[in-house]
Amino acid sequence: MTNPYIVLPVLFQLLTAVILLFFWAKVNTQRLISIIGSLISMGIAIHLFYQVYGQGIQTMQAGSWAAPFGITFVADLLSATMVLLTTLSGLAVAVFSTGSIRNARLKFGFLPILHFLLMGLNGAFLTGDIFNLYVWFEIIIIASFVLITIGGEKAQIEGSIKYVTMNLLASAIFLTAIAILYGLAGSLNMADLSGQVAAIENRNLVHVTAILFLVGFGIKSAVFPLYFWLPASYHTPPPAISAIFGGLLTKVGVYAMLRIFTLIFIPDDFLSDLLSVMAGLTILSGGLGALLQSNMRKIFSYLIICHIGFLIAGLAMYTELALSGTLFYLVHDIVVKTNLFLLAGIIFKLTGTLNIQKLGGMYKKISQAQPAHGHTALFLGGDSSSFGLLGEGRIDSRWLPKWFLCAGGHDRAGELFDSLCYRKGLVRGLLERSRGPA
Amino acid sequence: MKTLIFKTASGYLLPLLVLFSVFILLRGHYLPGGGFVGGLIASIAFVIHSFANGLEETKHLIKMHPGFLMPVGLLLAILAGASPLFIGETFMTGLWFENPVPVIGMVGSALFFDLGVYLVVIGVTLTIIFTISETL
Amino acid sequence: MELILVILIGLLYASGIYMMLRRSMVKMIIGLILLGNGANMLIFLLGRIVKGKPPIIDSAEKVFQDIYADPVPQALILTAIVISFGLQSFAIILVKRAYKVVKTDDLDALNSTDEIYD
């Protein structure tokens, strides 16, 4: 049904960002406005979710131009959930950054840019037009460029060169894909394209377009051969920024892939096999990479890649069960990855190091000094390892019959993930001491 | 570029170009033009002035940081875009006043949106160019 | 006209990718700019080039009487140009800043973030 107000999650973040711009360099006022703005957008997002849950898909035509000609905004249950999670992560990061980001960074406009980023994310989740999706992606990346470079330390600059280059390349490829798609189908509305593309006779060109989209979104969401920029850049900015990046930026690529490959290009055998191989190798390389690292934030960076693999695996199988597993895992992964990076920030603040070889017995130390901090850390850590298994299991159950090789890869990676957590003392260092006096 | 000809010409070019940019802004709804182009022309006017008379002189002329135009323009554009929401229409729908205003013509939410874009473009362009030329 | 554009687009893409594969940061930015321009030209070409009137209907008519140019690719290109203007100015400033901090133009020298132990 038509609902002109579904654009509000986007508009309100923009309004918050603009109000924050007026208070440039007044750091304390900015903190207050940011948290209040995030709380109100949380309310808007909950309301949108409630409406979509109760009344079904809501649509809106920007400027009242009728559907395939104007820009359509669509809120189905997936978009509404993603918007809800975005605002939730945004709220968490806004609160966390009030304590953890230095005033110098806030003076360079950290908070307004954060809200521009959230606006871009909300827009990308709500749009039903493929070129509009491109525009939201550009808003997201330009905001993220500023966030990743703000502060200007050496490691940050080095990381951001890689991040910026790969994202610009991905945008150029995405734009090329849109150009060919428009030339083929003459439409940009995703729902309209879904019918148009199926009727095109030149299937080879359709495949080329699909691969271009796959590469473009693949770079953004860090799948196997295209992920090398991620572990080189995600650990460099402050924890609050890593958290929003790790939780949402790669997932928006996966979301776009889910939309494109379920609406416009339905995976045939070739595409499905390609996705399967990519997913398997992503899981494997992410898991192996994580095992090699000793910096906690780098481990989490590789785990992002590993878990992107699980999401793509569900898409590759393209059955109802696999897709629902993917969606379930996507929701969970956003919350957990945001949490993990925030957790790394807390640990760094408490102990002054992120090297896990120096972190043993942390829970004991912390819970004696500051019980609240220790329990928060345990809660965040525990949440990530338990809840996700449900989602992984659901994808896993359909995995074996299709690709034995990749299944091997997946099991190895799952094993690696566990051994990583338990043997290298990351979660274990926290859990073992919880049986003690604390 | 401290030649006398350029310096004298820039004094006449500045008001002329700003006036032309406003003309481009106003005709932009049905004819080529609009906020983006108008904003670029206006910022070119200030850039020429800064080339001829130095950056400090131009900053003194503008009297405020050009970056301040960004939030003002954005706020204007948001309000213009969101104004249909208050009467239950969809975002960005054009709302027009009944009677045309002399000289300007029909006035509506699209004009205010364009005015916002105009201000943002001036703000962004001048901020970028001033920052680059300051650090060089 | 189409043939010239096709060759031009091919050249833009090829030289863009070639420049990106250089080791210099500045050449990489130039490569990205060329690639972006190639993509814009591709939209222009694939939107079908039509010699005809602008897509504006006379006030006396109800529908188009004549062949007309598709306005959508132009809107797309304008949007893409504005976006790439912002992104490129950011990237240029970033490279300048990186040159100040890292003191080299060589991309291969940017490897301190990949070290395993730190």
PDB file of N, CA, C and O in Angstrom, chain B residues 35-93:
ATOM      1  N   GLY B  35      19.657  25.228 -10.045  1.00  0.00           N
ATOM      2  CA  GLY B  35      20.482  25.537  -8.883  1.00  0.00           C
ATOM      3  C   GLY B  35      21.921  25.123  -9.032  1.00  0.00           C
ATOM      4  O   GLY B  35      22.830  25.868  -8.658  1.00  0.00           O
ATOM      5  N   PHE B  36      22.158  23.951  -9.592  1.00  0.00           N
ATOM      6  CA  PHE B  36      23.523  23.446  -9.675  1.00  0.00           C
ATOM      7  C   PHE B  36      24.388  24.323 -10.569  1.00  0.00           C
ATOM      8  O   PHE B  36      25.454  24.788 -10.164  1.00  0.00           O
ATOM      9  N   VAL B  37      23.886  24.587 -11.780  1.00  0.00           N
ATOM     10  CA  VAL B  37      24.650  25.411 -12.723  1.00  0.00           C
ATOM     11  C   VAL B  37      24.810  26.827 -12.181  1.00  0.00           C
ATOM     12  O   VAL B  37      25.902  27.417 -12.227  1.00  0.00           O
ATOM     13  N   GLY B  38      23.699  27.371 -11.663  1.00  0.00           N
ATOM     14  CA  GLY B  38      23.747  28.714 -11.102  1.00  0.00           C
ATOM     15  C   GLY B  38      24.781  28.815  -9.994  1.00  0.00           C
ATOM     16  O   GLY B  38      25.568  29.772  -9.952  1.00  0.00           O
ATOM     17  N   GLY B  39      24.788  27.821  -9.120  1.00  0.00           N
ATOM     18  CA  GLY B  39      25.749  27.812  -8.021  1.00  0.00           C
ATOM     19  C   GLY B  39      27.174  27.786  -8.529  1.00  0.00           C
ATOM     20  O   GLY B  39      28.050  28.495  -8.017  1.00  0.00           O
ATOM     21  N   LEU B  40      27.405  26.970  -9.561  1.00  0.00           N
ATOM     22  CA  LEU B  40      28.762  26.904 -10.122  1.00  0.00           C
ATOM     23  C   LEU B  40      29.177  28.257 -10.693  1.00  0.00           C
ATOM     24  O   LEU B  40      30.307  28.712 -10.481  1.00  0.00           O
ATOM     25  N   ILE B  41      28.245  28.910 -11.402  1.00  0.00           N
ATOM     26  CA  ILE B  41      28.586  30.216 -11.989  1.00  0.00           C
ATOM     27  C   ILE B  41      28.899  31.224 -10.890  1.00  0.00           C
ATOM     28  O   ILE B  41      29.893  31.959 -10.961  1.00  0.00           O
ATOM     29  N   ALA B  42      28.072  31.219  -9.832  1.00  0.00           N
ATOM     30  CA  ALA B  42      28.318  32.172  -8.743  1.00  0.00           C
ATOM     31  C   ALA B  42      29.666  31.897  -8.095  1.00  0.00           C
ATOM     32  O   ALA B  42      30.404  32.839  -7.769  1.00  0.00           O
ATOM     33  N   SER B  43      30.003  30.605  -7.920  1.00  0.00           N
ATOM     34  CA  SER B  43      31.293  30.350  -7.269  1.00  0.00           C
ATOM     35  C   SER B  43      32.453  30.707  -8.195  1.00  0.00           C
ATOM     36  O   SER B  43      33.503  31.137  -7.720  1.00  0.00           O
ATOM     37  N   ILE B  44      32.239  30.564  -9.529  1.00  0.00           N
ATOM     38  CA  ILE B  44      33.285  30.996 -10.462  1.00  0.00           C
ATOM     39  C   ILE B  44      33.543  32.495 -10.284  1.00  0.00           C
ATOM     40  O   ILE B  44      34.692  32.949 -10.297  1.00  0.00           O
ATOM     41  N   ALA B  45      32.458  33.256 -10.071  1.00  0.00           N
ATOM     42  CA  ALA B  45      32.620  34.686  -9.864  1.00  0.00           C
ATOM     43  C   ALA B  45      33.558  34.970  -8.693  1.00  0.00           C
ATOM     44  O   ALA B  45      34.484  35.782  -8.809  1.00  0.00           O
ATOM     45  N   PHE B  46      33.322  34.254  -7.579  1.00  0.00           N
ATOM     46  CA  PHE B  46      34.175  34.494  -6.407  1.00  0.00           C
ATOM     47  C   PHE B  46      35.591  33.981  -6.626  1.00  0.00           C
ATOM     48  O   PHE B  46      36.551  34.579  -6.144  1.00  0.00           O
ATOM     49  N   VAL B  47      35.711  32.870  -7.377  1.00  0.00           N
ATOM     50  CA  VAL B  47      37.051  32.336  -7.633  1.00  0.00           C
ATOM     51  C   VAL B  47      37.859  33.318  -8.472  1.00  0.00           C
ATOM     52  O   VAL B  47      39.034  33.582  -8.191  1.00  0.00           O
ATOM     53  N   ILE B  48      37.209  33.904  -9.500  1.00  0.00           N
ATOM     54  CA  ILE B  48      37.903  34.903 -10.319  1.00  0.00           C
ATOM     55  C   ILE B  48      38.346  36.076  -9.445  1.00  0.00           C
ATOM     56  O   ILE B  48      39.479  36.541  -9.518  1.00  0.00           O
ATOM     57  N   HIS B  49      37.443  36.508  -8.558  1.00  0.00           N
ATOM     58  CA  HIS B  49      37.774  37.616  -7.664  1.00  0.00           C
ATOM     59  C   HIS B  49      38.973  37.276  -6.794  1.00  0.00           C
ATOM     60  O   HIS B  49      39.874  38.089  -6.583  1.00  0.00           O
ATOM     61  N   SER B  50      39.008  36.009  -6.307  1.00  0.00           N
ATOM     62  CA  SER B  50      40.120  35.633  -5.429  1.00  0.00           C
ATOM     63  C   SER B  50      41.423  35.520  -6.214  1.00  0.00           C
ATOM     64  O   SER B  50      42.493  35.816  -5.691  1.00  0.00           O
ATOM     65  N   PHE B  51      41.343  35.113  -7.492  1.00  0.00           N
ATOM     66  CA  PHE B  51      42.562  35.056  -8.306  1.00  0.00           C
ATOM     67  C   PHE B  51      43.134  36.456  -8.514  1.00  0.00           C
ATOM     68  O   PHE B  51      44.339  36.658  -8.490  1.00  0.00           O
ATOM     69  N   ALA B  52      42.223  37.418  -8.724  1.00  0.00           N
ATOM     70  CA  ALA B  52      42.693  38.763  -9.053  1.00  0.00           C
ATOM     71  C   ALA B  52      43.149  39.518  -7.819  1.00  0.00           C
ATOM     72  O   ALA B  52      44.148  40.222  -7.854  1.00  0.00           O
ATOM     73  N   ASN B  53      42.410  39.356  -6.705  1.00  0.00           N
ATOM     74  CA  ASN B  53      42.679  40.215  -5.558  1.00  0.00           C
ATOM     75  C   ASN B  53      43.260  39.478  -4.358  1.00  0.00           C
ATOM     76  O   ASN B  53      43.478  40.073  -3.315  1.00  0.00           O
ATOM     77  N   GLY B  54      43.491  38.193  -4.481  1.00  0.00           N
ATOM     78  CA  GLY B  54      44.004  37.459  -3.333  1.00  0.00           C
ATOM     79  C   GLY B  54      42.875  36.852  -2.514  1.00  0.00           C
ATOM     80  O   GLY B  54      41.746  37.363  -2.488  1.00  0.00           O
ATOM     81  N   LEU B  55      43.211  35.763  -1.828  1.00  0.00           N
ATOM     82  CA  LEU B  55      42.202  34.983  -1.103  1.00  0.00           C
ATOM     83  C   LEU B  55      41.607  35.759   0.067  1.00  0.00           C
ATOM     84  O   LEU B  55      40.400  35.733   0.300  1.00  0.00           O
ATOM     85  N   GLU B  56      42.472  36.515   0.758  1.00  0.00           N
ATOM     86  CA  GLU B  56      42.025  37.231   1.953  1.00  0.00           C
ATOM     87  C   GLU B  56      40.949  38.261   1.609  1.00  0.00           C
ATOM     88  O   GLU B  56      39.945  38.400   2.301  1.00  0.00           O
ATOM     89  N   GLU B  57      41.194  38.925   0.470  1.00  0.00           N
ATOM     90  CA  GLU B  57      40.255  39.947   0.015  1.00  0.00           C
ATOM     91  C   GLU B  57      38.873  39.338  -0.220  1.00  0.00           C
ATOM     92  O   GLU B  57      37.851  39.873   0.216  1.00  0.00           O
ATOM     93  N   THR B  58      38.847  38.180  -0.902  1.00  0.00           N
ATOM     94  CA  THR B  58      37.580  37.535  -1.211  1.00  0.00           C
ATOM     95  C   THR B  58      36.878  37.071   0.060  1.00  0.00           C
ATOM     96  O   THR B  58      35.666  37.213   0.213  1.00  0.00           O
ATOM     97  N   LYS B  59      37.665  36.518   0.985  1.00  0.00           N
ATOM     98  CA  LYS B  59      37.065  36.067   2.248  1.00  0.00           C
ATOM     99  C   LYS B  59      36.447  37.251   2.985  1.00  0.00           C
ATOM    100  O   LYS B  59      35.381  37.133   3.588  1.00  0.00           O
ATOM    101  N   HIS B  60      37.154  38.376   2.923  1.00  0.00           N
ATOM    102  CA  HIS B  60      36.645  39.579   3.561  1.00  0.00           C
ATOM    103  C   HIS B  60      35.327  40.004   2.904  1.00  0.00           C
ATOM    104  O   HIS B  60      34.396  40.443   3.570  1.00  0.00           O
ATOM    105  N   LEU B  61      35.274  39.838   1.564  1.00  0.00           N
ATOM    106  CA  LEU B  61      34.084  40.232   0.818  1.00  0.00           C
ATOM    107  C   LEU B  61      32.878  39.354   1.196  1.00  0.00           C
ATOM    108  O   LEU B  61      31.769  39.847   1.362  1.00  0.00           O
ATOM    109  N   ILE B  62      33.115  38.044   1.309  1.00  0.00           N
ATOM    110  CA  ILE B  62      31.997  37.133   1.612  1.00  0.00           C
ATOM    111  C   ILE B  62      31.545  37.288   3.064  1.00  0.00           C
ATOM    112  O   ILE B  62      30.394  37.046   3.399  1.00  0.00           O
ATOM    113  N   LYS B  63      32.471  37.668   3.955  1.00  0.00           N
ATOM    114  CA  LYS B  63      32.175  37.990   5.355  1.00  0.00           C
ATOM    115  C   LYS B  63      31.875  36.781   6.234  1.00  0.00           C
ATOM    116  O   LYS B  63      31.772  36.881   7.432  1.00  0.00           O
ATOM    117  N   MET B  64      31.645  35.593   5.630  1.00  0.00           N
ATOM    118  CA  MET B  64      31.460  34.422   6.495  1.00  0.00           C
ATOM    119  C   MET B  64      32.172  33.240   5.848  1.00  0.00           C
ATOM    120  O   MET B  64      32.572  33.295   4.693  1.00  0.00           O
ATOM    121  N   HIS B  65      32.323  32.187   6.619  1.00  0.00           N
ATOM    122  CA  HIS B  65      32.945  30.995   6.067  1.00  0.00           C
ATOM    123  C   HIS B  65      31.993  30.378   5.037  1.00  0.00           C
ATOM    124  O   HIS B  65      30.822  30.181   5.325  1.00  0.00           O
ATOM    125  N   PRO B  66      32.481  30.108   3.805  1.00  0.00           N
ATOM    126  CA  PRO B  66      31.563  29.570   2.795  1.00  0.00           C
ATOM    127  C   PRO B  66      30.948  28.231   3.213  1.00  0.00           C
ATOM    128  O   PRO B  66      29.857  27.880   2.756  1.00  0.00           O
ATOM    129  N   GLY B  67      31.639  27.517   4.105  1.00  0.00           N
ATOM    130  CA  GLY B  67      31.097  26.246   4.587  1.00  0.00           C
ATOM    131  C   GLY B  67      29.756  26.414   5.286  1.00  0.00           C
ATOM    132  O   GLY B  67      28.946  25.493   5.326  1.00  0.00           O
ATOM    133  N   PHE B  68      29.508  27.595   5.825  1.00  0.00           N
ATOM    134  CA  PHE B  68      28.242  27.828   6.529  1.00  0.00           C
ATOM    135  C   PHE B  68      27.049  27.765   5.573  1.00  0.00           C
ATOM    136  O   PHE B  68      25.929  27.474   5.986  1.00  0.00           O
ATOM    137  N   LEU B  69      27.313  28.027   4.268  1.00  0.00           N
ATOM    138  CA  LEU B  69      26.212  27.980   3.300  1.00  0.00           C
ATOM    139  C   LEU B  69      25.681  26.551   3.124  1.00  0.00           C
ATOM    140  O   LEU B  69      24.535  26.359   2.740  1.00  0.00           O
ATOM    141  N   MET B  70      26.547  25.547   3.389  1.00  0.00           N
ATOM    142  CA  MET B  70      26.118  24.154   3.179  1.00  0.00           C
ATOM    143  C   MET B  70      24.928  23.753   4.043  1.00  0.00           C
ATOM    144  O   MET B  70      23.903  23.349   3.503  1.00  0.00           O
ATOM    145  N   PRO B  71      25.049  23.873   5.402  1.00  0.00           N
ATOM    146  CA  PRO B  71      23.882  23.476   6.197  1.00  0.00           C
ATOM    147  C   PRO B  71      22.647  24.323   5.907  1.00  0.00           C
ATOM    148  O   PRO B  71      21.532  23.809   5.920  1.00  0.00           O
ATOM    149  N   VAL B  72      22.858  25.642   5.626  1.00  0.00           N
ATOM    150  CA  VAL B  72      21.706  26.500   5.332  1.00  0.00           C
ATOM    151  C   VAL B  72      20.988  25.995   4.081  1.00  0.00           C
ATOM    152  O   VAL B  72      19.769  25.788   4.061  1.00  0.00           O
ATOM    153  N   GLY B  73      21.789  25.750   3.019  1.00  0.00           N
ATOM    154  CA  GLY B  73      21.194  25.271   1.773  1.00  0.00           C
ATOM    155  C   GLY B  73      20.538  23.915   1.940  1.00  0.00           C
ATOM    156  O   GLY B  73      19.441  23.676   1.430  1.00  0.00           O
ATOM    157  N   LEU B  74      21.230  23.022   2.680  1.00  0.00           N
ATOM    158  CA  LEU B  74      20.668  21.682   2.887  1.00  0.00           C
ATOM    159  C   LEU B  74      19.348  21.754   3.631  1.00  0.00           C
ATOM    160  O   LEU B  74      18.382  21.074   3.273  1.00  0.00           O
ATOM    161  N   LEU B  75      19.307  22.611   4.673  1.00  0.00           N
ATOM    162  CA  LEU B  75      18.082  22.737   5.462  1.00  0.00           C
ATOM    163  C   LEU B  75      16.936  23.239   4.580  1.00  0.00           C
ATOM    164  O   LEU B  75      15.818  22.719   4.626  1.00  0.00           O
ATOM    165  N   LEU B  76      17.249  24.232   3.745  1.00  0.00           N
ATOM    166  CA  LEU B  76      16.235  24.793   2.837  1.00  0.00           C
ATOM    167  C   LEU B  76      15.737  23.691   1.888  1.00  0.00           C
ATOM    168  O   LEU B  76      14.526  23.531   1.661  1.00  0.00           O
ATOM    169  N   ALA B  77      16.687  22.900   1.351  1.00  0.00           N
ATOM    170  CA  ALA B  77      16.303  21.847   0.411  1.00  0.00           C
ATOM    171  C   ALA B  77      15.466  20.778   1.095  1.00  0.00           C
ATOM    172  O   ALA B  77      14.477  20.292   0.533  1.00  0.00           O
ATOM    173  N   ILE B  78      15.837  20.414   2.334  1.00  0.00           N
ATOM    174  CA  ILE B  78      15.051  19.401   3.052  1.00  0.00           C
ATOM    175  C   ILE B  78      13.633  19.903   3.277  1.00  0.00           C
ATOM    176  O   ILE B  78      12.657  19.191   3.028  1.00  0.00           O
ATOM    177  N   LEU B  79      13.547  21.149   3.764  1.00  0.00           N
ATOM    178  CA  LEU B  79      12.217  21.681   4.071  1.00  0.00           C
ATOM    179  C   LEU B  79      11.365  21.760   2.800  1.00  0.00           C
ATOM    180  O   LEU B  79      10.178  21.424   2.818  1.00  0.00           O
ATOM    181  N   ALA B  80      12.009  22.181   1.684  1.00  0.00           N
ATOM    182  CA  ALA B  80      11.254  22.265   0.434  1.00  0.00           C
ATOM    183  C   ALA B  80      10.820  20.878  -0.022  1.00  0.00           C
ATOM    184  O   ALA B  80       9.684  20.678  -0.454  1.00  0.00           O
ATOM    185  N   GLY B  81      11.745  19.901   0.106  1.00  0.00           N
ATOM    186  CA  GLY B  81      11.408  18.549  -0.330  1.00  0.00           C
ATOM    187  C   GLY B  81      10.368  17.900   0.547  1.00  0.00           C
ATOM    188  O   GLY B  81       9.504  17.166   0.075  1.00  0.00           O
ATOM    189  N   ALA B  82      10.446  18.184   1.863  1.00  0.00           N
ATOM    190  CA  ALA B  82       9.550  17.507   2.801  1.00  0.00           C
ATOM    191  C   ALA B  82       8.233  18.233   2.980  1.00  0.00           C
ATOM    192  O   ALA B  82       7.313  17.690   3.588  1.00  0.00           O
ATOM    193  N   SER B  83       8.125  19.457   2.437  1.00  0.00           N
ATOM    194  CA  SER B  83       6.889  20.216   2.679  1.00  0.00           C
ATOM    195  C   SER B  83       5.622  19.480   2.213  1.00  0.00           C
ATOM    196  O   SER B  83       4.594  19.591   2.890  1.00  0.00           O
ATOM    197  N   PRO B  84       5.640  18.707   1.100  1.00  0.00           N
ATOM    198  CA  PRO B  84       4.412  17.992   0.746  1.00  0.00           C
ATOM    199  C   PRO B  84       3.989  16.960   1.787  1.00  0.00           C
ATOM    200  O   PRO B  84       2.808  16.614   1.874  1.00  0.00           O
ATOM    201  N   LEU B  85       4.955  16.472   2.604  1.00  0.00           N
ATOM    202  CA  LEU B  85       4.600  15.464   3.608  1.00  0.00           C
ATOM    203  C   LEU B  85       3.596  16.015   4.613  1.00  0.00           C
ATOM    204  O   LEU B  85       2.786  15.276   5.166  1.00  0.00           O
ATOM    205  N   PHE B  86       3.654  17.344   4.843  1.00  0.00           N
ATOM    206  CA  PHE B  86       2.768  17.921   5.853  1.00  0.00           C
ATOM    207  C   PHE B  86       1.308  17.958   5.396  1.00  0.00           C
ATOM    208  O   PHE B  86       0.408  18.086   6.202  1.00  0.00           O
ATOM    209  N   ILE B  87       1.094  17.894   4.070  1.00  0.00           N
ATOM    210  CA  ILE B  87      -0.292  17.856   3.616  1.00  0.00           C
ATOM    211  C   ILE B  87      -0.645  16.486   3.053  1.00  0.00           C
ATOM    212  O   ILE B  87      -1.596  16.332   2.296  1.00  0.00           O
ATOM    213  N   GLY B  88       0.174  15.476   3.388  1.00  0.00           N
ATOM    214  CA  GLY B  88      -0.161  14.110   3.026  1.00  0.00           C
ATOM    215  C   GLY B  88       0.217  13.701   1.616  1.00  0.00           C
ATOM    216  O   GLY B  88      -0.133  12.612   1.173  1.00  0.00           O
ATOM    217  N   GLU B  89       0.933  14.579   0.892  1.00  0.00           N
ATOM    218  CA  GLU B  89       1.436  14.191  -0.428  1.00  0.00           C
ATOM    219  C   GLU B  89       2.772  13.484  -0.257  1.00  0.00           C
ATOM    220  O   GLU B  89       3.352  13.481   0.823  1.00  0.00           O
ATOM    221  N   THR B  90       3.314  12.880  -1.346  1.00  0.00           N
ATOM    222  CA  THR B  90       4.593  12.202  -1.199  1.00  0.00           C
ATOM    223  C   THR B  90       5.743  13.194  -1.282  1.00  0.00           C
ATOM    224  O   THR B  90       5.601  14.293  -1.812  1.00  0.00           O
ATOM    225  N   PHE B  91       6.876  12.729  -0.762  1.00  0.00           N
ATOM    226  CA  PHE B  91       8.123  13.478  -0.721  1.00  0.00           C
ATOM    227  C   PHE B  91       8.451  14.027  -2.109  1.00  0.00           C
ATOM    228  O   PHE B  91       8.331  13.327  -3.106  1.00  0.00           O
ATOM    229  N   MET B  92       8.883  15.299  -2.173  1.00  0.00           N
ATOM    230  CA  MET B  92       9.372  15.924  -3.400  1.00  0.00           C
ATOM    231  C   MET B  92       8.277  16.293  -4.410  1.00  0.00           C
ATOM    232  O   MET B  92       8.583  16.729  -5.508  1.00  0.00           O
ATOM    233  N   THR B  93       7.010  16.087  -4.071  1.00  0.00           N
ATOM    234  CA  THR B  93       5.948  16.525  -4.971  1.00  0.00           C
ATOM    235  C   THR B  93       5.986  18.051  -5.077  1.00  0.00           C
ATOM    236  O   THR B  93       6.171  18.732  -4.076  1.00  0.00           O
TER     237      THR B  93
END
